[in-house]
Tab-separated table of C-alpha atoms and ligand atoms in Angstrom:
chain	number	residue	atom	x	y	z
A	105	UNK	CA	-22.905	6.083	-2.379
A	106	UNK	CA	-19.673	8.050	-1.685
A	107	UNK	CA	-18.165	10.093	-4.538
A	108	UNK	CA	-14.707	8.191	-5.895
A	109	UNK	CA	-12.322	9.360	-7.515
A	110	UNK	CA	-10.237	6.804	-9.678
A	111	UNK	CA	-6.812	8.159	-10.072
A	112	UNK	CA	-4.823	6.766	-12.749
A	113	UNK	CA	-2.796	7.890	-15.967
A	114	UNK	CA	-1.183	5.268	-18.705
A	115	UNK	CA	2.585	7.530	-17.693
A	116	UNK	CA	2.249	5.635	-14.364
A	117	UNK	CA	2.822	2.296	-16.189
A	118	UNK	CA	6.154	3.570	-18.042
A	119	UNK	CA	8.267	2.621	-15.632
A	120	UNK	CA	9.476	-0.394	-13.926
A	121	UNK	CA	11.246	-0.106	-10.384
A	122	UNK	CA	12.528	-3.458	-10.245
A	123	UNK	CA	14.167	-6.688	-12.635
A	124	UNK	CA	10.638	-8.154	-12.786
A	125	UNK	CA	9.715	-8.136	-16.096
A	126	UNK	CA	6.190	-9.195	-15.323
A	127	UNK	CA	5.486	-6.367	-12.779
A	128	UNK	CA	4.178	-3.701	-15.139
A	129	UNK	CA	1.620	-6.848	-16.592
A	130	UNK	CA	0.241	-7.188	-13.534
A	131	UNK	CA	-0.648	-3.701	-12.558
A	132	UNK	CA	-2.091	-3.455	-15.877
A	133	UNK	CA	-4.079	-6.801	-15.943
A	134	UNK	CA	-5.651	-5.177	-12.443
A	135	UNK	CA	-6.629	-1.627	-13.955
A	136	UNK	CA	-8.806	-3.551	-16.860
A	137	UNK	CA	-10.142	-5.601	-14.321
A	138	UNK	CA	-11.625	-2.929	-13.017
A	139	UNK	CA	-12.754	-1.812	-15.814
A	140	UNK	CA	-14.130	-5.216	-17.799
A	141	UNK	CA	-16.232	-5.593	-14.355
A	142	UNK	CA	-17.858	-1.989	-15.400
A	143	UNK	CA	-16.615	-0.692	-12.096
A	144	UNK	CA	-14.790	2.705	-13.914
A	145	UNK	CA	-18.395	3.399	-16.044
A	146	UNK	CA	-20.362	3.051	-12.031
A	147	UNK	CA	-22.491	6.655	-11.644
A	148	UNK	CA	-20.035	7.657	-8.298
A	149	UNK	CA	-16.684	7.219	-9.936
A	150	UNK	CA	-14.602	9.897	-11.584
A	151	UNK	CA	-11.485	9.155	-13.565
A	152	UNK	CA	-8.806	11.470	-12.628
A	153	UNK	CA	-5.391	11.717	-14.981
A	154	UNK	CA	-3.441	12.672	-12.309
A	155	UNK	CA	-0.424	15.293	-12.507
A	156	UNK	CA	3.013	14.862	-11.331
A	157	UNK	CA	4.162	15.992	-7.762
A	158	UNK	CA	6.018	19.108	-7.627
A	159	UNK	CA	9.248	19.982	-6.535
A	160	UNK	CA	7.995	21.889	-4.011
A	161	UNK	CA	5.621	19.295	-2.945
A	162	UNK	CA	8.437	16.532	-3.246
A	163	UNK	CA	10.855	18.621	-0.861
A	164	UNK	CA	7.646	18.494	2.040
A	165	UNK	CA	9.275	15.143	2.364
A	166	UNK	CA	12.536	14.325	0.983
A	167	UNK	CA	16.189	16.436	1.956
A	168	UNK	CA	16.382	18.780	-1.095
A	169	UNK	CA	19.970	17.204	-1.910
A	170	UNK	CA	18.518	13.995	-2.092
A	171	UNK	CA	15.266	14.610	-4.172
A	172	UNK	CA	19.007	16.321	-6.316
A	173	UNK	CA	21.049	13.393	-6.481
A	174	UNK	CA	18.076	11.387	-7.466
A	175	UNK	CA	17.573	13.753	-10.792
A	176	UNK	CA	20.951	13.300	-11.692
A	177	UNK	CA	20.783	9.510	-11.616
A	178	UNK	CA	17.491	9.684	-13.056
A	179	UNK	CA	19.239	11.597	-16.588
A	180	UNK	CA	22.099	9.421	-15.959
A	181	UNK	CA	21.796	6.092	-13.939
A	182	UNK	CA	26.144	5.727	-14.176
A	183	UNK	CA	26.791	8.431	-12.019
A	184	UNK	CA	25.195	6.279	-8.982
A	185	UNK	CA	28.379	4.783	-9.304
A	186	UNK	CA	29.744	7.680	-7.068
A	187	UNK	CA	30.889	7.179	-3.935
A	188	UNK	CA	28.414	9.389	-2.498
A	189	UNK	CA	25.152	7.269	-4.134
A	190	UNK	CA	25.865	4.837	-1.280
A	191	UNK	CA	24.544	7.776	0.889
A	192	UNK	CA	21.234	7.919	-0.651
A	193	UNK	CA	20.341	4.228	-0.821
A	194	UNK	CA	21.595	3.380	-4.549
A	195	UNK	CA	24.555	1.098	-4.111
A	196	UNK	CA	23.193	-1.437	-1.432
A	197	UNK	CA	20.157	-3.394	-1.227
A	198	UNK	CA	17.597	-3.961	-3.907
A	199	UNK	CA	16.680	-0.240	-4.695
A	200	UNK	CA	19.091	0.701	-8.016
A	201	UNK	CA	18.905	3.915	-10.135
A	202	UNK	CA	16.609	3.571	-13.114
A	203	UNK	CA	16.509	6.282	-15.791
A	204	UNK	CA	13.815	8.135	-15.542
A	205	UNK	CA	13.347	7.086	-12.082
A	206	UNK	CA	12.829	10.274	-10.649
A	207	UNK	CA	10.147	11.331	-13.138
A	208	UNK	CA	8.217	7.721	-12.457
A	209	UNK	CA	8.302	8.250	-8.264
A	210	UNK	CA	6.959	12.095	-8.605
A	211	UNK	CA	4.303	10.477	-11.099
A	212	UNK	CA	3.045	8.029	-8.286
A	213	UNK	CA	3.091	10.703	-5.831
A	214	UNK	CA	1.439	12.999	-8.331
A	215	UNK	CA	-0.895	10.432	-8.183
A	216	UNK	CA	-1.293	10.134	-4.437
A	217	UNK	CA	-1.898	13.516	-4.031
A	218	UNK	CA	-4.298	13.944	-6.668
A	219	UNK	CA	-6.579	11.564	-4.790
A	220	UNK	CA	-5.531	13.393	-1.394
A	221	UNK	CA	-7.258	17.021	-2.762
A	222	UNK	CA	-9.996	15.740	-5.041
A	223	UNK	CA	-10.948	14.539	-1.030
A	224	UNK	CA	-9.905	17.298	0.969
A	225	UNK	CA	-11.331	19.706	-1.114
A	226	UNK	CA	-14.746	17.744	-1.647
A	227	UNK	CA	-14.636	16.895	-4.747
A	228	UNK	CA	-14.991	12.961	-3.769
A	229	UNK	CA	-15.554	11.295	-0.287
A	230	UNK	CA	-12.561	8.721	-1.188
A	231	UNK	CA	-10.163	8.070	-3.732
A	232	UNK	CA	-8.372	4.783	-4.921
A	233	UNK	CA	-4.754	5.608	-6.426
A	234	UNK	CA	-3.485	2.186	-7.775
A	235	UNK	CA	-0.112	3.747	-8.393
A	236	UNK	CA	2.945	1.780	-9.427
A	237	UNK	CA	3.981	0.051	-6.883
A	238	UNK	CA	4.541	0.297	-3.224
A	239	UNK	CA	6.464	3.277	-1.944
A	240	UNK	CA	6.187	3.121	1.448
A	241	UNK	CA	9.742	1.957	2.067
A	242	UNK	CA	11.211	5.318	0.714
A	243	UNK	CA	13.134	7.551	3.387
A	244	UNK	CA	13.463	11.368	3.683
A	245	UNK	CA	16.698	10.716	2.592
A	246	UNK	CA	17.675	7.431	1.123
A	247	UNK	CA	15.955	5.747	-1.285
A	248	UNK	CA	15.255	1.437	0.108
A	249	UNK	CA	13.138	-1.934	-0.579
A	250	UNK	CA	12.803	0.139	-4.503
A	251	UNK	CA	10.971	2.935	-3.562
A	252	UNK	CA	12.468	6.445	-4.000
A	253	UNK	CA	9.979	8.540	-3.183
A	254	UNK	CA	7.087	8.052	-0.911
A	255	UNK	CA	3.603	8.592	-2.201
A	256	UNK	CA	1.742	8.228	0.853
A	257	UNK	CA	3.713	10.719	2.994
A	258	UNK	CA	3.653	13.680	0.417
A	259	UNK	CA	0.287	13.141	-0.069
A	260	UNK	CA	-0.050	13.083	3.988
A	261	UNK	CA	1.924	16.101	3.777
A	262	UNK	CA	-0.169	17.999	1.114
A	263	UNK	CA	-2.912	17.472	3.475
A	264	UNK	CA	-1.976	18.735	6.532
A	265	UNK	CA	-0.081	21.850	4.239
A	266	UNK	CA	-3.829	22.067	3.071
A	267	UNK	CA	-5.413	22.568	6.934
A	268	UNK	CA	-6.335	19.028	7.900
A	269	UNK	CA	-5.016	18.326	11.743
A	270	UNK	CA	-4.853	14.679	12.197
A	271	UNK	CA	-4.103	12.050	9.509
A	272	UNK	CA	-4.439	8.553	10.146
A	273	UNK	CA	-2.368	6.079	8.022
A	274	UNK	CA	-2.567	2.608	8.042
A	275	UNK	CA	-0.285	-0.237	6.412
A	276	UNK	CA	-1.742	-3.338	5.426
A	277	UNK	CA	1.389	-4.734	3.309
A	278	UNK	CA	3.326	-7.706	4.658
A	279	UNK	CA	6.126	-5.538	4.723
A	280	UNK	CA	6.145	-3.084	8.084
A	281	UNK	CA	5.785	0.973	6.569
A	282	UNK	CA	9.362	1.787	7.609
A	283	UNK	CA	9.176	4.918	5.592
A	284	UNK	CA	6.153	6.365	6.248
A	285	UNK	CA	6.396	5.507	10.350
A	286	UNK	CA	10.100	7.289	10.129
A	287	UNK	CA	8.864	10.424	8.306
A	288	UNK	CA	6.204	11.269	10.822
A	289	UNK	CA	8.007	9.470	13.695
A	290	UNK	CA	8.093	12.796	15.584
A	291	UNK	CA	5.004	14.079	14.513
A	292	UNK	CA	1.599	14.285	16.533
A	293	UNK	CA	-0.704	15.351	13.845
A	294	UNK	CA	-0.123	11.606	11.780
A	295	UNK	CA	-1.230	8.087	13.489
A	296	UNK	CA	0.862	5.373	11.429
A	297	UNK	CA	-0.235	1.980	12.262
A	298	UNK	CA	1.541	-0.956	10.689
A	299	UNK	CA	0.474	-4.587	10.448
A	300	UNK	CA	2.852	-6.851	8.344
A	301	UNK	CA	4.976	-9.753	9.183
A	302	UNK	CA	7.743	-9.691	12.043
A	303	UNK	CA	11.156	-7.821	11.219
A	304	UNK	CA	12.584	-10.732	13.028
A	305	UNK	CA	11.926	-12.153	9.323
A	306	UNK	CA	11.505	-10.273	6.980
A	307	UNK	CA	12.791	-6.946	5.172
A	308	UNK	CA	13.080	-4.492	6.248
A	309	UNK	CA	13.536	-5.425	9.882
A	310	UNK	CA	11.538	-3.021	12.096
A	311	UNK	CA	8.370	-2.827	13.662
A	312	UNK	CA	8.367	-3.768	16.450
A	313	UNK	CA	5.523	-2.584	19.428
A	314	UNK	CA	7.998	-0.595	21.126
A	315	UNK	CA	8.442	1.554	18.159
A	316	UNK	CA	5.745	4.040	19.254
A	317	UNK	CA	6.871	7.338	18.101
A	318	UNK	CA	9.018	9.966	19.833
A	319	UNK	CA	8.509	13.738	21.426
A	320	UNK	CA	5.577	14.958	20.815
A	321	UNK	CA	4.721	12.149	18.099
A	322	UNK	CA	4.939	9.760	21.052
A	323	UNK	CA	2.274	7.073	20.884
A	324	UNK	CA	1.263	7.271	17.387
A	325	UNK	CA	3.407	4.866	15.593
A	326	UNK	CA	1.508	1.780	16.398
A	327	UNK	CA	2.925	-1.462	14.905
A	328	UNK	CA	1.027	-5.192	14.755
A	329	UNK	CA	4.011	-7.525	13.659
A	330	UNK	CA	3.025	-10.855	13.231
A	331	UNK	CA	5.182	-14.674	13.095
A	332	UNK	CA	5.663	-15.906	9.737
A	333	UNK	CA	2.599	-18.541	8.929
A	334	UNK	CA	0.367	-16.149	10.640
A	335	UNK	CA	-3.476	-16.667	8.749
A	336	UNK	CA	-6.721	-14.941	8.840
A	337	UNK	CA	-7.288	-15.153	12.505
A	338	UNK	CA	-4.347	-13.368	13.632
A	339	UNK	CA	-4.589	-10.696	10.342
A	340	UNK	CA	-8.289	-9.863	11.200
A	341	UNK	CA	-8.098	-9.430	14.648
A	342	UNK	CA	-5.317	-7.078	13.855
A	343	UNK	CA	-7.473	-4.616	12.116
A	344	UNK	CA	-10.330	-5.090	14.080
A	345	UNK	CA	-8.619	-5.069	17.383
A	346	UNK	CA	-5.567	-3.179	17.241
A	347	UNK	CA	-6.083	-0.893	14.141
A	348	UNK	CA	-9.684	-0.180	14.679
A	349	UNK	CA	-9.597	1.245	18.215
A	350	UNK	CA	-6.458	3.204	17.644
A	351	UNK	CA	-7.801	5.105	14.848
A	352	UNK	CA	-11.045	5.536	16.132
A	353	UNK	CA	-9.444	6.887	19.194
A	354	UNK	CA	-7.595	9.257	17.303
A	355	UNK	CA	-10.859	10.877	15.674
A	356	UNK	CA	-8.798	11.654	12.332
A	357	UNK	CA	-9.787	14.191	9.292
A	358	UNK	CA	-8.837	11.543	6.815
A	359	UNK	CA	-7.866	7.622	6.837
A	360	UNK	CA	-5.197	6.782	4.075
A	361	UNK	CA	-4.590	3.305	3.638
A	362	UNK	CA	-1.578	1.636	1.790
A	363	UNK	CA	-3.140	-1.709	0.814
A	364	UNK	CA	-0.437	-4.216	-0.537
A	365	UNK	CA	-1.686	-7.614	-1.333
A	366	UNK	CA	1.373	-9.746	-0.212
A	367	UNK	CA	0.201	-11.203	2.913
A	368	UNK	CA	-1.915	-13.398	0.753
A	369	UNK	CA	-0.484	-17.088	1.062
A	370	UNK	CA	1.080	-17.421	-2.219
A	371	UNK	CA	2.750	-14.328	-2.208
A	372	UNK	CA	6.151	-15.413	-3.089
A	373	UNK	CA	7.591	-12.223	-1.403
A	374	UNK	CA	6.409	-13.134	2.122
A	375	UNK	CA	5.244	-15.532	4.542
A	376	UNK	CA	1.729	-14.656	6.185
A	377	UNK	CA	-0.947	-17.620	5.336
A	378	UNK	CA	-3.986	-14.534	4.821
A	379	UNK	CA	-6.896	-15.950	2.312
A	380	UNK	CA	-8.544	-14.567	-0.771
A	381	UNK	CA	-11.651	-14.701	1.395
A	382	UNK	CA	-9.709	-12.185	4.187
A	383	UNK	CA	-9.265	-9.834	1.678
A	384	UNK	CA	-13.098	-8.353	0.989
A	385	UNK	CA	-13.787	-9.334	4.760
A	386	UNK	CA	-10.533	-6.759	5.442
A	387	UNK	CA	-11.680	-3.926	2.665
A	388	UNK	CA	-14.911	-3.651	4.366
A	389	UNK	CA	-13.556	-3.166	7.647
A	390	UNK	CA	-10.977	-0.246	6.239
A	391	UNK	CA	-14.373	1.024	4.777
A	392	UNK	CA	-16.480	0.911	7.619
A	393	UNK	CA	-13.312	2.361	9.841
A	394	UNK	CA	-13.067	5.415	7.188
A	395	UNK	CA	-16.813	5.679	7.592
A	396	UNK	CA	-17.114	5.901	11.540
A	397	UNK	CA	-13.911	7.829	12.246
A	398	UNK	CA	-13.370	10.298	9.270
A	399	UNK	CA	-16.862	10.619	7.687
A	400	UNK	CA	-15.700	8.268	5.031
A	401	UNK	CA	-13.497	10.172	4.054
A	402	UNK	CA	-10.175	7.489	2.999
A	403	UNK	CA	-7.267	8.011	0.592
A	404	UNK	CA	-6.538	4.464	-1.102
A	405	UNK	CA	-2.747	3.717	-2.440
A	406	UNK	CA	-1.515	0.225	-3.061
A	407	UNK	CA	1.631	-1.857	-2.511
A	408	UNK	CA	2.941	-4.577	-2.714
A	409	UNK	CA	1.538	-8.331	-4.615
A	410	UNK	CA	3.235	-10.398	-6.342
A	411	UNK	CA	1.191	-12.761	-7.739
A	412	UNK	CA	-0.532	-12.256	-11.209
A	413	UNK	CA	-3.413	-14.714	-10.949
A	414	UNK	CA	-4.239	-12.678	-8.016
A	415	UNK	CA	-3.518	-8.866	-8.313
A	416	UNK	CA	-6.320	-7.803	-10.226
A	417	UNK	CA	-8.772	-9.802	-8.309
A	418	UNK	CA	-7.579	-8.170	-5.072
A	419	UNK	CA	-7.885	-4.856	-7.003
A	420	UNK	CA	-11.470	-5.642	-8.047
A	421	UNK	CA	-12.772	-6.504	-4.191
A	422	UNK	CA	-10.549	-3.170	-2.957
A	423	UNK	CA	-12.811	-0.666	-5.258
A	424	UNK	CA	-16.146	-2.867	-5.259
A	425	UNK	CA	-15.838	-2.319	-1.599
A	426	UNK	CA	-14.960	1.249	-1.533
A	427	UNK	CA	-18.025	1.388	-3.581
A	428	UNK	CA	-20.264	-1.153	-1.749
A	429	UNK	CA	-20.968	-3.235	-4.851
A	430	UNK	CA	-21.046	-6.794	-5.197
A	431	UNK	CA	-19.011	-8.604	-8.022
A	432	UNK	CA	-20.282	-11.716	-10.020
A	433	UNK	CA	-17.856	-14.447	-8.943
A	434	UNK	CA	-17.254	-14.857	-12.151
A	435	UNK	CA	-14.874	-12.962	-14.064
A	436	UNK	CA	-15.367	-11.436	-17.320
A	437	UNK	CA	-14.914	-13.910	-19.905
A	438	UNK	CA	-12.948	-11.615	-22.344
A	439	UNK	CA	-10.752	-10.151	-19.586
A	440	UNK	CA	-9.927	-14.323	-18.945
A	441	UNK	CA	-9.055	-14.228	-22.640
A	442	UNK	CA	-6.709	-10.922	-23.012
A	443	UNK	CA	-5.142	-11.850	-19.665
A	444	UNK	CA	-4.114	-15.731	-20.843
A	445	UNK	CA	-3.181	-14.280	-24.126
A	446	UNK	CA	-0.828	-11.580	-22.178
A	447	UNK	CA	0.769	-13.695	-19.363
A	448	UNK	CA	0.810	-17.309	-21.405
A	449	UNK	CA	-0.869	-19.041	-18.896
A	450	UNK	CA	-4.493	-19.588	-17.602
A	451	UNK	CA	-5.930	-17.262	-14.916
A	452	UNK	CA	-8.519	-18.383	-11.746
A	453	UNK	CA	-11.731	-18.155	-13.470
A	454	UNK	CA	-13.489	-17.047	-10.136
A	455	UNK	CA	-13.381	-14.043	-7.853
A	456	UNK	CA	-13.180	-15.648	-4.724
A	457	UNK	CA	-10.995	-18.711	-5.922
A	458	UNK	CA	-7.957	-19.487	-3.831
A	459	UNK	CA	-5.307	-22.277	-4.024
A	460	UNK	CA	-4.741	-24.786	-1.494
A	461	UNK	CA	-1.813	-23.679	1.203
A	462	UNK	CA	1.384	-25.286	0.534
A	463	UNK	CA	2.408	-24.911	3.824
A	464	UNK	CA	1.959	-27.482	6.341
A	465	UNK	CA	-0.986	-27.462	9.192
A	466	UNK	CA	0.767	-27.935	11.891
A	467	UNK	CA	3.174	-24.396	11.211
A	468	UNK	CA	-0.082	-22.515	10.102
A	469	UNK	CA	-1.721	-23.826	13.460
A	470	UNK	CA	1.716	-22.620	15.512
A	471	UNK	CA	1.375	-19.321	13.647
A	472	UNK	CA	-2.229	-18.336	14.349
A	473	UNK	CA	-1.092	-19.112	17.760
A	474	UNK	CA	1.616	-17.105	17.913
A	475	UNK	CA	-0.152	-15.090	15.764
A	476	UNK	CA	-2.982	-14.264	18.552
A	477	UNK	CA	-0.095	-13.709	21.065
A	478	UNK	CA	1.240	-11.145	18.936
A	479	UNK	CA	-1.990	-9.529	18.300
A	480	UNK	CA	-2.873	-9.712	22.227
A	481	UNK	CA	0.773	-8.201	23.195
A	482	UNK	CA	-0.113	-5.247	20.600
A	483	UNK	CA	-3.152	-3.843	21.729
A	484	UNK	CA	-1.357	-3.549	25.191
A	485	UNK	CA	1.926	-2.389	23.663
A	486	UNK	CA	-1.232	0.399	22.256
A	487	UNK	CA	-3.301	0.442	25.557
A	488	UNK	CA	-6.475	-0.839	23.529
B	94	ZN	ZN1	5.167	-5.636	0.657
């Protein structure tokens, strides 16, 4: 079995990007997950406290004055209230200074590029890094959708500082990765593919398939955006159709994948009709992608997920698949206690249980449809 590093400190939980009081729960009811299913004591695994970014490594990716401006409204959140905060992202939208802000984003990137060495320096084969939250929204300059800096592009950056030559990132969240795909826009050494739910709906408004890079980066910004009520069919063939042969193709030293949970149906934050039962189907195909194309070698950072009953369950299937283990469907008992005793309400008992869709068949049936359209129109947007 692949070495796997587990990259995760207690500082990454002090911190809450957002007014949802029940976000730092949830990350936290996934992490003992993880570890009440005995996946943290399995023989490959190493537990990594990871360190935060540097300035140095910060400023591969972010304008100097704006990796500045967010330190000063990190010490002092009021100061946002300049006119020149509306520059860098903080007066519009959802994204609002925080204290200690700046500290919390260079701790998830920290964390990000922990994983990234312990890999390229071959220490571990693959590395999960269930930081925060998703940052994949954050610009090189602006700060958006609550992410201020962007884990998976320093950590894409500390790799190819470190001598790798092609880096192949892929986006599972239902949100497109806006930030990530405009970092490396212009860049031909990083392959961003994106498969989320249709700007046309949903924040934060791009990609599209004719967003396929620019210059010399041209053709490797792929994007898969699918119709709202889009299901398993149209989510699957994604990866395997569209996401599969484009990596492949572009024979990469490492696969890092940013694996938010909210196209699952219940996600409140989106409107793709995905399964539990897509989810493990969909890890194993990332896994079996990392496998063929970069010697296994894969760089794991999650997103988005909004739902508690679900989180940690998605969490569990993500690292039992890294590590090719199967879970008992049913969860430990006293993680079912600490986690009804935490969150005041009663958790799905079973792995693999789902809920039934609220909405109705005949809009889930229009988007698979539309769904496979989009899919189809991708791989030629891709020439796959
Ligand atoms: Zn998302």
């Amino acid at each position: 079995m692949p070495a796997t590093a587990f990259v995760y400190g207690p500082h990454l939980q002090a911190y809450n990007p957002s007014d949802d009081a029940e976000r730092p729960l949830r990350r936290e009811l996934g992490i003992e997950l993880l570890r009440a299913y005995g996946l943290l004591d399995h023989p490959d695994v190493t537990c990594h406290d990871p360190r935060l970014a540097t300035e140095a490594e910060l400023i591969e990716v972010h304008a100097p004055a704006y990796v500045n401006a967010v330190k000063r409204y990190s010490a002092n959140p009021a100061l946002a209230a300049e006119p020149e905060a509306r520059m860098w992202g903080f007066q519009d939208g959802d994204t609002r200074a925080r204290p200690g802000m700046h500290e919390a984003a260079a701790a998830a990137c920290g964390s990000a590029v922990t994983g990234a060495i312990e890999i390229w320096e071959g220490r571990a084969v693959q590395a999960f890094c269930p930081a925060p939250a998703g940052l994949h929204h954050a610009m090189a300059n602006r700060a958006s959708g609550m992410c201020i800096y962007n884990d998976a592009a320093v950590a894409i950056r500390s790799l190819l500082e470190r001598g790798a030559e092609r880096i192949a990132y892929i986006d599972v969240d239902a949100h497109h990765g806006n930030g990530v795909q405009w970092i490396f826009y212009e860049d031909p050494r990083v392959l961003t593919v994106s498969v989320h739910e249709t700007g046309r709906h949903l924040y934060p408004g791009t990609g599209g398939i004719a967003e396929r890079g620019v210059g010399a980066g041209e053709g490797t910004s792929v994007n898969v955006p699918l119709p709202p009520y889009s299901g398993d069919g149209p989510y699957l063939r994604a990866m395997e159709e569209v996401v599969g042969p484009v990596v492949r193709r572009f024979r990469p030293d490492v696969v890092v994948t940013m694996t938010g949970v909210d196209p699952h149906h219940t996600d409140p934050m989106a409107h793709l009709q995905v399964t539990t039962a897509a989810f493990p189907r969909l890890y194993g195909i990332l896994r079996d992608l990392a496998f063929d194309a970069a010697q296994g070698r894969w760089l794991v950072v999650t997103g988005g997920g909004y739902n508690i009953d679900l989180l940690a369950r998605l969490w569990a299937y993500q690292l039992a698949a890294m590590l090719e283990v199967t879970l008992p469907e049913e969860l430990p008992p006293a993680w079912l206690d600490m986690a009804r005793e935490r969150a005041g309400m009663a958790f799905t008992p079973v792995l693999s249980g789902d809920t039934p869709f609220v909405v109705d068949e005949e809009s889930r049936r229009r988007g698979d449809e539309e769904g496979d359209a989009a899919v189809d129109a991708a791989k030629a947007a891709a020439g796959v």
